[in-house]
PDB file of C-alpha atoms and ligand atoms in Angstrom:
ATOM      1  CA  GLN A   4     -24.116 -14.316   9.913  1.00 29.00           C
ATOM      2  CA  ALA A   5     -22.527 -16.759  12.639  1.00 32.00           C
ATOM      3  CA  THR A   6     -20.890 -19.869  12.210  1.00 32.00           C
ATOM      4  CA  LEU A   7     -23.698 -22.619  12.733  1.00 32.00           C
ATOM      5  CA  TRP A   8     -22.899 -26.021  13.246  1.00 32.00           C
ATOM      6  CA  GLU A   9     -26.222 -28.255  13.342  1.00 32.00           C
ATOM      7  CA  ALA A  10     -26.247 -31.917  13.252  1.00 33.00           C
ATOM      8  CA  SER A  11     -28.888 -34.596  14.375  1.00 33.00           C
ATOM      9  CA  CYS A  12     -28.678 -38.243  14.291  1.00 33.00           C
ATOM     10  CA  ARG A  13     -30.369 -41.094  14.769  1.00 35.00           C
ATOM     11  CA  PRO A  14     -29.059 -44.084  16.524  1.00 39.00           C
ATOM     12  CA  ALA A  15     -27.478 -46.933  14.492  1.00 41.00           C
ATOM     13  CA  GLY A  16     -29.756 -49.384  12.669  1.00 42.00           C
ATOM     14  CA  THR A  17     -32.887 -46.608  12.712  1.00 41.00           C
ATOM     15  CA  ALA A  18     -34.105 -45.605   9.385  1.00 42.00           C
ATOM     16  CA  GLY A  19     -32.453 -42.042   8.552  1.00 42.00           C
ATOM     17  CA  ALA A  20     -29.024 -40.905   8.561  1.00 47.00           C
ATOM     18  CA  LEU A  21     -26.837 -38.104   9.551  1.00 49.00           C
ATOM     19  CA  LEU A  22     -27.539 -34.324   8.800  1.00 49.00           C
ATOM     20  CA  VAL A  23     -25.355 -31.986   8.829  1.00 49.00           C
ATOM     21  CA  THR A  24     -26.080 -28.035   8.103  1.00 46.00           C
ATOM     22  CA  LEU A  25     -23.065 -25.736   7.833  1.00 53.00           C
ATOM     23  CA  LEU A  26     -23.865 -22.081   7.389  1.00 56.00           C
ATOM     24  CA  ASP A  27     -20.265 -20.752   6.400  1.00 65.00           C
ATOM     25  CA  ALA A  28     -18.339 -18.053   8.744  1.00 74.00           C
ATOM     26  CA  THR A  29     -17.929 -14.257   7.454  1.00 85.00           C
ATOM     27  CA  PRO A  30     -15.213 -13.351   5.034  1.00 85.00           C
ATOM     28  CA  LEU A  31     -14.170 -11.564   8.092  1.00 88.00           C
ATOM     29  CA  GLU A  32     -14.249 -13.735  10.694  1.00 88.00           C
ATOM     30  CA  GLN A  33     -12.316 -16.268   8.558  1.00 87.00           C
ATOM     31  CA  ALA A  34      -9.785 -14.117   8.020  1.00 88.00           C
ATOM     32  CA  VAL A  35      -9.683 -13.296  11.857  1.00 90.00           C
ATOM     33  CA  GLN A  36      -9.847 -17.225  12.143  1.00 89.00           C
ATOM     34  CA  MET A  37      -6.495 -17.434   9.719  1.00 88.00           C
ATOM     35  CA  ARG A  38      -4.508 -14.717  11.120  1.00 89.00           C
ATOM     36  CA  ARG A  39      -5.081 -16.351  14.613  1.00 92.00           C
ATOM     37  CA  ASP A  40      -3.703 -19.828  12.910  1.00 92.00           C
ATOM     38  CA  PHE A  41      -0.868 -17.918  11.280  1.00 92.00           C
ATOM     39  CA  VAL A  42       0.271 -16.045  14.236  1.00 93.00           C
ATOM     40  CA  ALA A  43      -0.171 -19.360  16.202  1.00 94.00           C
ATOM     41  CA  ASN A  44       1.822 -21.055  13.642  1.00 94.00           C
ATOM     42  CA  VAL A  45       4.921 -19.018  13.428  1.00 95.00           C
ATOM     43  CA  SER A  46       4.910 -18.965  17.428  1.00 95.00           C
ATOM     44  CA  HIS A  47       5.274 -22.430  17.572  1.00 93.00           C
ATOM     45  CA  GLU A  48       7.799 -22.541  14.506  1.00 93.00           C
ATOM     46  CA  LEU A  49      10.158 -20.472  15.918  1.00 94.00           C
ATOM     47  CA  ARG A  50       9.590 -21.795  19.878  1.00 94.00           C
ATOM     48  CA  THR A  51      11.041 -25.280  18.567  1.00 92.00           C
ATOM     49  CA  PRO A  52      14.935 -24.074  17.681  1.00 93.00           C
ATOM     50  CA  LEU A  53      14.645 -21.406  20.156  1.00 95.00           C
ATOM     51  CA  THR A  54      13.673 -23.704  23.280  1.00 96.00           C
ATOM     52  CA  ALA A  55      16.598 -26.318  21.762  1.00 94.00           C
ATOM     53  CA  LEU A  56      19.415 -22.734  21.747  1.00 96.00           C
ATOM     54  CA  LEU A  57      18.295 -22.164  25.332  1.00 96.00           C
ATOM     55  CA  GLY A  58      18.773 -25.907  26.813  1.00 94.00           C
ATOM     56  CA  PHE A  59      22.064 -26.029  24.761  1.00 93.00           C
ATOM     57  CA  ILE A  60      23.234 -22.852  26.415  1.00 93.00           C
ATOM     58  CA  GLU A  61      22.663 -24.310  29.635  1.00 92.00           C
ATOM     59  CA  THR A  62      24.272 -27.209  29.000  1.00 90.00           C
ATOM     60  CA  LEU A  63      27.336 -25.411  27.594  1.00 90.00           C
ATOM     61  CA  ARG A  64      27.624 -23.563  30.715  1.00 90.00           C
ATOM     62  CA  GLY A  65      27.251 -26.721  33.043  1.00 87.00           C
ATOM     63  CA  ALA A  66      28.964 -30.087  32.209  1.00 78.00           C
ATOM     64  CA  ALA A  67      29.683 -29.404  28.664  1.00 78.00           C
ATOM     65  CA  SER A  68      31.928 -26.636  29.348  1.00 80.00           C
ATOM     66  CA  ARG A  69      34.977 -28.871  30.278  1.00 85.00           C
ATOM     67  CA  ASP A  70      34.485 -31.651  27.152  1.00 88.00           C
ATOM     68  CA  PRO A  71      35.679 -29.782  24.338  1.00 89.00           C
ATOM     69  CA  ALA A  72      33.999 -32.629  21.811  1.00 91.00           C
ATOM     70  CA  ALA A  73      30.990 -32.175  23.464  1.00 89.00           C
ATOM     71  CA  ARG A  74      30.824 -28.462  23.333  1.00 90.00           C
ATOM     72  CA  GLU A  75      31.991 -28.422  19.668  1.00 92.00           C
ATOM     73  CA  ARG A  76      28.943 -31.194  18.802  1.00 92.00           C
ATOM     74  CA  PHE A  77      26.394 -28.485  20.722  1.00 92.00           C
ATOM     75  CA  LEU A  78      27.903 -25.701  19.008  1.00 94.00           C
ATOM     76  CA  GLY A  79      26.813 -27.343  15.536  1.00 95.00           C
ATOM     77  CA  ILE A  80      23.319 -28.292  16.749  1.00 94.00           C
ATOM     78  CA  MET A  81      22.751 -24.809  17.758  1.00 95.00           C
ATOM     79  CA  GLY A  82      24.161 -23.705  14.579  1.00 96.00           C
ATOM     80  CA  ASN A  83      21.461 -25.650  12.770  1.00 93.00           C
ATOM     81  CA  GLU A  84      18.652 -24.141  14.943  1.00 94.00           C
ATOM     82  CA  ALA A  85      20.087 -20.700  14.316  1.00 96.00           C
ATOM     83  CA  ASN A  86      20.099 -21.583  11.011  1.00 94.00           C
ATOM     84  CA  ARG A  87      16.575 -23.355  10.740  1.00 94.00           C
ATOM     85  CA  MET A  88      15.190 -19.873  12.367  1.00 95.00           C
ATOM     86  CA  ASN A  89      17.091 -17.751   9.780  1.00 96.00           C
ATOM     87  CA  ARG A  90      15.413 -19.879   6.829  1.00 95.00           C
ATOM     88  CA  LEU A  91      12.090 -19.237   8.138  1.00 96.00           C
ATOM     89  CA  VAL A  92      12.154 -15.408   8.934  1.00 96.00           C
ATOM     90  CA  GLY A  93      13.722 -15.230   5.354  1.00 95.00           C
ATOM     91  CA  ASP A  94      10.619 -17.259   3.962  1.00 95.00           C
ATOM     92  CA  LEU A  95       8.128 -15.161   6.426  1.00 95.00           C
ATOM     93  CA  LEU A  96       9.439 -12.329   4.600  1.00 94.00           C
ATOM     94  CA  SER A  97       9.529 -13.323   0.971  1.00 93.00           C
ATOM     95  CA  LEU A  98       5.424 -14.482   1.754  1.00 93.00           C
ATOM     96  CA  SER A  99       4.733 -11.034   3.223  1.00 91.00           C
ATOM     97  CA  ARG A 100       6.043  -9.571  -0.038  1.00 89.00           C
ATOM     98  CA  VAL A 101       4.171 -11.687  -1.853  1.00 89.00           C
ATOM     99  CA  GLU A 102       1.262 -11.614  -0.508  1.00 85.00           C
ATOM    100  CA  SER A 103       0.745  -7.839  -0.408  1.00 82.00           C
ATOM    101  CA  GLN A 104       1.111  -7.216  -3.936  1.00 74.00           C
ATOM    102  CA  GLU A 105      -2.092  -7.853  -5.729  1.00 66.00           C
ATOM    103  CA  ARG A 106      -0.724  -8.514  -9.540  1.00 66.00           C
ATOM    104  CA  ILE A 107       2.812  -8.188 -10.361  1.00 66.00           C
ATOM    105  CA  ARG A 108       4.260  -5.790 -12.880  1.00 68.00           C
ATOM    106  CA  PRO A 109       5.618  -7.691 -16.071  1.00 71.00           C
ATOM    107  CA  LYS A 110       8.816  -5.414 -15.398  1.00 80.00           C
ATOM    108  CA  ASP A 111      10.898  -8.410 -17.068  1.00 90.00           C
ATOM    109  CA  ALA A 112      10.954 -10.664 -20.554  1.00 94.00           C
ATOM    110  CA  VAL A 113      11.870 -13.765 -18.312  1.00 97.00           C
ATOM    111  CA  ASP A 114      13.466 -16.198 -20.747  1.00 97.00           C
ATOM    112  CA  LEU A 115      12.348 -19.446 -18.866  1.00 98.00           C
ATOM    113  CA  GLY A 116      15.120 -21.771 -20.462  1.00 98.00           C
ATOM    114  CA  ALA A 117      18.122 -19.629 -19.296  1.00 97.00           C
ATOM    115  CA  LEU A 118      16.292 -19.492 -15.606  1.00 98.00           C
ATOM    116  CA  LEU A 119      15.882 -22.834 -15.361  1.00 98.00           C
ATOM    117  CA  THR A 120      19.601 -23.541 -16.095  1.00 98.00           C
ATOM    118  CA  ASP A 121      20.971 -20.919 -13.823  1.00 98.00           C
ATOM    119  CA  VAL A 122      18.604 -22.106 -11.142  1.00 98.00           C
ATOM    120  CA  LEU A 123      19.926 -25.703 -11.516  1.00 98.00           C
ATOM    121  CA  LYS A 124      23.750 -24.840 -11.699  1.00 98.00           C
ATOM    122  CA  ALA A 125      22.500 -22.629  -8.256  1.00 98.00           C
ATOM    123  CA  LEU A 126      21.140 -26.425  -6.951  1.00 98.00           C
ATOM    124  CA  ARG A 127      24.199 -28.498  -7.663  1.00 97.00           C
ATOM    125  CA  PRO A 128      25.969 -28.731  -4.435  1.00 97.00           C
ATOM    126  CA  LEU A 129      22.394 -29.571  -2.408  1.00 95.00           C
ATOM    127  CA  ALA A 130      21.564 -32.263  -5.554  1.00 97.00           C
ATOM    128  CA  ASP A 131      25.118 -33.559  -5.311  1.00 96.00           C
ATOM    129  CA  ASP A 132      25.007 -34.447  -1.909  1.00 94.00           C
ATOM    130  CA  SER A 133      21.854 -36.657  -2.278  1.00 92.00           C
ATOM    131  CA  LYS A 134      23.483 -37.957  -5.567  1.00 95.00           C
ATOM    132  CA  VAL A 135      20.652 -36.868  -7.359  1.00 97.00           C
ATOM    133  CA  ALA A 136      21.055 -36.081 -11.022  1.00 97.00           C
ATOM    134  CA  PHE A 137      19.082 -33.495 -13.324  1.00 98.00           C
ATOM    135  CA  ASP A 138      17.935 -33.926 -16.824  1.00 98.00           C
ATOM    136  CA  PHE A 139      16.912 -30.499 -18.818  1.00 98.00           C
ATOM    137  CA  THR A 140      17.511 -29.958 -22.284  1.00 96.00           C
ATOM    138  CA  PRO A 141      16.815 -25.915 -22.870  1.00 94.00           C
ATOM    139  CA  PRO A 142      14.107 -25.745 -26.130  1.00 94.00           C
ATOM    140  CA  GLN A 143      15.640 -24.814 -29.648  1.00 93.00           C
ATOM    141  CA  VAL A 144      13.475 -21.391 -29.665  1.00 94.00           C
ATOM    142  CA  ALA A 145      13.750 -19.455 -26.572  1.00 95.00           C
ATOM    143  CA  VAL A 146      10.238 -19.598 -24.217  1.00 97.00           C
ATOM    144  CA  THR A 147      10.078 -16.200 -22.491  1.00 97.00           C
ATOM    145  CA  VAL A 148       7.098 -14.691 -20.400  1.00 97.00           C
ATOM    146  CA  PRO A 149       6.539 -11.540 -18.753  1.00 95.00           C
ATOM    147  CA  GLY A 150       7.247 -11.155 -15.063  1.00 95.00           C
ATOM    148  CA  ASP A 151       9.435 -10.999 -12.158  1.00 93.00           C
ATOM    149  CA  ALA A 152      12.535 -12.701 -12.505  1.00 95.00           C
ATOM    150  CA  ASP A 153      13.748 -13.085  -9.315  1.00 94.00           C
ATOM    151  CA  GLN A 154       9.974 -13.919  -8.004  1.00 94.00           C
ATOM    152  CA  LEU A 155      10.230 -16.572 -11.041  1.00 96.00           C
ATOM    153  CA  ARG A 156      13.645 -17.887  -9.951  1.00 97.00           C
ATOM    154  CA  GLN A 157      12.353 -18.536  -6.207  1.00 96.00           C
ATOM    155  CA  VAL A 158       9.245 -20.483  -7.682  1.00 98.00           C
ATOM    156  CA  PHE A 159      11.547 -22.912  -9.716  1.00 98.00           C
ATOM    157  CA  THR A 160      14.174 -22.994  -7.038  1.00 98.00           C
ATOM    158  CA  ASN A 161      11.556 -23.808  -4.310  1.00 98.00           C
ATOM    159  CA  LEU A 162      10.087 -26.559  -6.607  1.00 98.00           C
ATOM    160  CA  ILE A 163      13.379 -28.450  -7.548  1.00 98.00           C
ATOM    161  CA  GLU A 164      14.345 -28.262  -4.194  1.00 97.00           C
ATOM    162  CA  ASN A 165      11.813 -30.188  -3.035  1.00 96.00           C
ATOM    163  CA  ALA A 166      12.074 -32.994  -5.880  1.00 97.00           C
ATOM    164  CA  ILE A 167      15.584 -33.004  -4.453  1.00 96.00           C
ATOM    165  CA  LYS A 168      14.794 -33.211  -0.773  1.00 94.00           C
ATOM    166  CA  TYR A 169      11.807 -35.641  -1.328  1.00 93.00           C
ATOM    167  CA  GLY A 170      13.117 -37.389  -4.318  1.00 92.00           C
ATOM    168  CA  SER A 171      14.967 -40.744  -3.695  1.00 87.00           C
ATOM    169  CA  SER A 172      18.404 -40.614  -2.761  1.00 84.00           C
ATOM    170  CA  GLY A 173      20.558 -41.110  -6.275  1.00 87.00           C
ATOM    171  CA  GLY A 174      17.616 -40.460  -8.129  1.00 92.00           C
ATOM    172  CA  LEU A 175      16.562 -38.196 -10.825  1.00 96.00           C
ATOM    173  CA  VAL A 176      14.956 -34.759 -10.618  1.00 98.00           C
ATOM    174  CA  THR A 177      13.291 -33.947 -14.284  1.00 98.00           C
ATOM    175  CA  VAL A 178      12.730 -30.720 -15.636  1.00 98.00           C
ATOM    176  CA  THR A 179      10.761 -29.832 -18.976  1.00 98.00           C
ATOM    177  CA  LEU A 180      10.085 -26.820 -20.362  1.00 98.00           C
ATOM    178  CA  THR A 181       7.367 -26.308 -23.333  1.00 96.00           C
ATOM    179  CA  GLY A 182       5.842 -23.365 -24.853  1.00 95.00           C
ATOM    180  CA  ASP A 183       2.693 -23.734 -26.865  1.00 91.00           C
ATOM    181  CA  SER A 184      -0.321 -21.573 -26.179  1.00 94.00           C
ATOM    182  CA  GLU A 185       1.230 -20.902 -22.503  1.00 96.00           C
ATOM    183  CA  ALA A 186       4.887 -21.507 -20.956  1.00 98.00           C
ATOM    184  CA  ARG A 187       5.020 -24.642 -19.433  1.00 98.00           C
ATOM    185  CA  VAL A 188       7.476 -25.926 -16.858  1.00 98.00           C
ATOM    186  CA  SER A 189       7.296 -29.187 -15.039  1.00 98.00           C
ATOM    187  CA  VAL A 190       9.350 -30.841 -12.120  1.00 98.00           C
ATOM    188  CA  SER A 191       9.212 -34.337 -11.272  1.00 97.00           C
ATOM    189  CA  ASP A 192      10.752 -36.844  -9.248  1.00 96.00           C
ATOM    190  CA  LYS A 193      11.031 -40.376  -8.818  1.00 93.00           C
ATOM    191  CA  GLY A 194      10.906 -40.046  -4.690  1.00 94.00           C
ATOM    192  CA  PRO A 195       7.759 -41.425  -2.560  1.00 93.00           C
ATOM    193  CA  GLY A 196       5.385 -39.139  -4.291  1.00 94.00           C
ATOM    194  CA  ILE A 197       2.225 -37.371  -1.878  1.00 94.00           C
ATOM    195  CA  ASP A 198      -0.610 -39.339  -0.714  1.00 93.00           C
ATOM    196  CA  PRO A 199      -3.788 -37.670  -2.772  1.00 92.00           C
ATOM    197  CA  VAL A 200      -5.269 -36.760   1.213  1.00 93.00           C
ATOM    198  CA  HIS A 201      -2.881 -34.333   1.262  1.00 94.00           C
ATOM    199  CA  LEU A 202      -2.972 -32.845  -2.241  1.00 93.00           C
ATOM    200  CA  PRO A 203      -5.723 -30.044  -1.738  1.00 92.00           C
ATOM    201  CA  ARG A 204      -4.095 -28.912   1.107  1.00 93.00           C
ATOM    202  CA  LEU A 205      -0.657 -28.643   0.237  1.00 94.00           C
ATOM    203  CA  THR A 206       0.237 -25.036  -0.611  1.00 95.00           C
ATOM    204  CA  GLU A 207      -1.578 -23.838   2.475  1.00 94.00           C
ATOM    205  CA  ARG A 208       0.824 -22.390   4.963  1.00 94.00           C
ATOM    206  CA  PHE A 209       2.928 -24.599   7.229  1.00 94.00           C
ATOM    207  CA  TYR A 210       0.524 -27.445   5.709  1.00 93.00           C
ATOM    208  CA  ARG A 211       3.073 -30.759   5.431  1.00 93.00           C
ATOM    209  CA  ALA A 212       2.492 -33.957   3.879  1.00 92.00           C
ATOM    210  CA  ASP A 213       5.001 -36.037   5.775  1.00 89.00           C
ATOM    211  CA  THR A 214       5.819 -33.619   8.710  1.00 88.00           C
ATOM    212  CA  HIS A 215       8.876 -35.414  10.241  1.00 87.00           C
ATOM    213  CA  ARG A 216      10.523 -35.915   6.882  1.00 86.00           C
ATOM    214  CA  SER A 217      10.126 -31.855   6.081  1.00 88.00           C
ATOM    215  CA  ARG A 218      11.597 -30.898   9.606  1.00 84.00           C
ATOM    216  CA  MET A 219      14.688 -33.317   9.455  1.00 85.00           C
ATOM    217  CA  LEU A 220      15.621 -31.521   6.216  1.00 87.00           C
ATOM    218  CA  GLY A 221      14.861 -28.336   7.891  1.00 84.00           C
ATOM    219  CA  GLY A 222      11.834 -27.532   5.514  1.00 90.00           C
ATOM    220  CA  THR A 223       9.734 -24.405   6.948  1.00 93.00           C
ATOM    221  CA  GLY A 224       6.522 -25.557   5.333  1.00 94.00           C
ATOM    222  CA  LEU A 225       6.005 -22.254   3.460  1.00 96.00           C
ATOM    223  CA  GLY A 226       7.654 -22.830   0.236  1.00 97.00           C
ATOM    224  CA  LEU A 227       4.522 -24.038  -2.126  1.00 97.00           C
ATOM    225  CA  ALA A 228       2.447 -21.783  -0.191  1.00 96.00           C
ATOM    226  CA  ILE A 229       5.055 -18.879  -1.778  1.00 97.00           C
ATOM    227  CA  VAL A 230       4.947 -20.308  -4.975  1.00 97.00           C
ATOM    228  CA  LYS A 231       1.577 -20.481  -5.466  1.00 96.00           C
ATOM    229  CA  HIS A 232       1.344 -16.757  -4.707  1.00 94.00           C
ATOM    230  CA  ILE A 233       4.126 -15.885  -7.042  1.00 95.00           C
ATOM    231  CA  VAL A 234       2.105 -18.035  -9.464  1.00 95.00           C
ATOM    232  CA  ASN A 235      -1.324 -16.351  -8.625  1.00 93.00           C
ATOM    233  CA  ARG A 236       0.589 -13.131  -9.117  1.00 92.00           C
ATOM    234  CA  HIS A 237       1.634 -13.802 -12.361  1.00 93.00           C
ATOM    235  CA  ARG A 238      -1.813 -15.250 -13.208  1.00 93.00           C
ATOM    236  CA  GLY A 239      -0.651 -18.923 -13.713  1.00 95.00           C
ATOM    237  CA  ARG A 240      -1.643 -21.957 -12.722  1.00 96.00           C
ATOM    238  CA  LEU A 241       0.183 -24.806 -10.616  1.00 97.00           C
ATOM    239  CA  LYS A 242      -1.022 -28.303 -10.493  1.00 96.00           C
ATOM    240  CA  VAL A 243       0.278 -31.337  -8.518  1.00 96.00           C
ATOM    241  CA  GLU A 244       0.102 -34.829  -9.630  1.00 95.00           C
ATOM    242  CA  SER A 245       1.462 -37.768  -7.701  1.00 94.00           C
ATOM    243  CA  GLU A 246       0.661 -41.101  -7.579  1.00 87.00           C
ATOM    244  CA  PRO A 247       2.249 -42.323  -4.011  1.00 85.00           C
ATOM    245  CA  GLY A 248       5.533 -44.641  -4.609  1.00 90.00           C
ATOM    246  CA  GLN A 249       5.659 -43.296  -8.070  1.00 91.00           C
ATOM    247  CA  GLY A 250       6.928 -39.821  -7.389  1.00 94.00           C
ATOM    248  CA  ALA A 251       5.267 -36.226  -7.885  1.00 96.00           C
ATOM    249  CA  VAL A 252       4.926 -34.070 -10.555  1.00 97.00           C
ATOM    250  CA  PHE A 253       4.508 -30.138 -10.113  1.00 97.00           C
ATOM    251  CA  THR A 254       3.238 -27.973 -13.134  1.00 97.00           C
ATOM    252  CA  VAL A 255       3.327 -24.164 -13.141  1.00 98.00           C
ATOM    253  CA  ALA A 256       1.893 -22.751 -16.281  1.00 97.00           C
ATOM    254  CA  LEU A 257       2.559 -19.222 -17.349  1.00 97.00           C
ATOM    255  CA  PRO A 258       0.667 -16.923 -19.707  1.00 96.00           C
ATOM    256  CA  PHE A 259       2.797 -15.252 -22.799  1.00 94.00           C
ATOM    257  CA  ALA A 260       1.154 -11.991 -22.148  1.00 83.00           C
TER     258      ALA A 260
HETATM  259  P1  ADP B 313       9.070 -27.939   3.080  1.00 63.75           P
HETATM  260  O1  ADP B 313       9.280 -26.882   4.200  1.00 63.75           O
HETATM  261  O2  ADP B 313       8.295 -28.613   4.350  1.00 63.75           O
HETATM  262  O3  ADP B 313       9.272 -28.597   2.447  1.00 63.75           O
HETATM  263  P2  ADP B 313       6.915 -26.924   1.197  1.00 63.75           P
HETATM  264  O4  ADP B 313       5.574 -25.948   1.380  1.00 63.75           O
HETATM  265  O5  ADP B 313       7.639 -26.278   0.216  1.00 63.75           O
HETATM  266  O6  ADP B 313       6.975 -27.277   2.852  1.00 63.75           O
HETATM  267  O7  ADP B 313       6.220 -28.326   0.781  1.00 63.75           O
HETATM  268  C1  ADP B 313       4.940 -28.958   1.598  1.00 63.75           C
HETATM  269  C2  ADP B 313       4.896 -30.324   1.862  1.00 63.75           C
HETATM  270  O8  ADP B 313       4.575 -30.601   0.450  1.00 63.75           O
HETATM  271  C3  ADP B 313       6.221 -30.599   2.337  1.00 63.75           C
HETATM  272  O9  ADP B 313       6.488 -30.874   4.111  1.00 63.75           O
HETATM  273  C4  ADP B 313       6.411 -32.016   2.015  1.00 63.75           C
HETATM  274  O10 ADP B 313       5.681 -33.062   2.978  1.00 63.75           O
HETATM  275  C5  ADP B 313       5.219 -31.812   0.124  1.00 63.75           C
HETATM  276  N1  ADP B 313       6.399 -32.278  -0.546  1.00 63.75           N
HETATM  277  C6  ADP B 313       6.464 -31.349  -1.522  1.00 63.75           C
HETATM  278  N2  ADP B 313       7.198 -31.492  -2.526  1.00 63.75           N
HETATM  279  C7  ADP B 313       7.338 -32.966  -2.326  1.00 63.75           C
HETATM  280  C8  ADP B 313       7.931 -34.023  -3.392  1.00 63.75           C
HETATM  281  N3  ADP B 313       8.505 -33.815  -4.620  1.00 63.75           N
HETATM  282  N4  ADP B 313       7.584 -35.114  -2.938  1.00 63.75           N
HETATM  283  C9  ADP B 313       7.104 -35.475  -1.930  1.00 63.75           C
HETATM  284  N5  ADP B 313       6.228 -34.318  -0.919  1.00 63.75           N
HETATM  285  C10 ADP B 313       6.562 -33.342  -1.160  1.00 63.75           C
END
């Protein structure tokens, strides 16, 4: 079965409208295409910092070699570019690890209140840089789910890091944890939010709602793809809600058994 696009269109003003018939590509073709896109994306993402590094090496060999202030500045930029590549490779490894697992073995009983308290503590320096305050009160009764503690830590680290990065500077990041029929963690910020057109594709690898801001903030475009995979492996659900101008709310629901 091949991909087939068929379109017939009558000139404006005549009766009838646009007819489009689409037969889906086979799953194998889709997988091959996705793999091709992924390799192209990774190459592009790696090439950008690499090109910058090569350019600065040339500059350091040339005129800047006799100017200590310029040399320091260029070395600082080169460090940032190398860090960007490092983050990308780290996220690629995380993604490949979680993608290769069919289902998580619930090896730990994860106390989500304690985990979130830990994650918020680790992210305190990043929040301080943007003068962001946290609002989180662990529940009186522990909310514990079966899962992989390291992977769940990564889920909440990615979501809270995004809330700090994309929320408003000087703003508030609110984390709530409840446990009724399932455990629910939500992370909300009061930033510019996300245009609804982006919501369905937000967890695709390398998909960015605001490319400029993501790159400026050192984003890899893989954070939410990793979150989605880990949540799926835990048989959980991820929900994103946002009204532009009002911030964004990411909710993770995890089963107790
Ligand atoms: P990145 O490394 O670019 O942050 P993610 O996969 O974590 O990649 O997020 C994908 C995109 O979703 C981001 O580039 C950003 O445009 C958007 N996004 C994620 N979280 C938020 C948020 N809290 N507020 C606004 N936009 C967000």
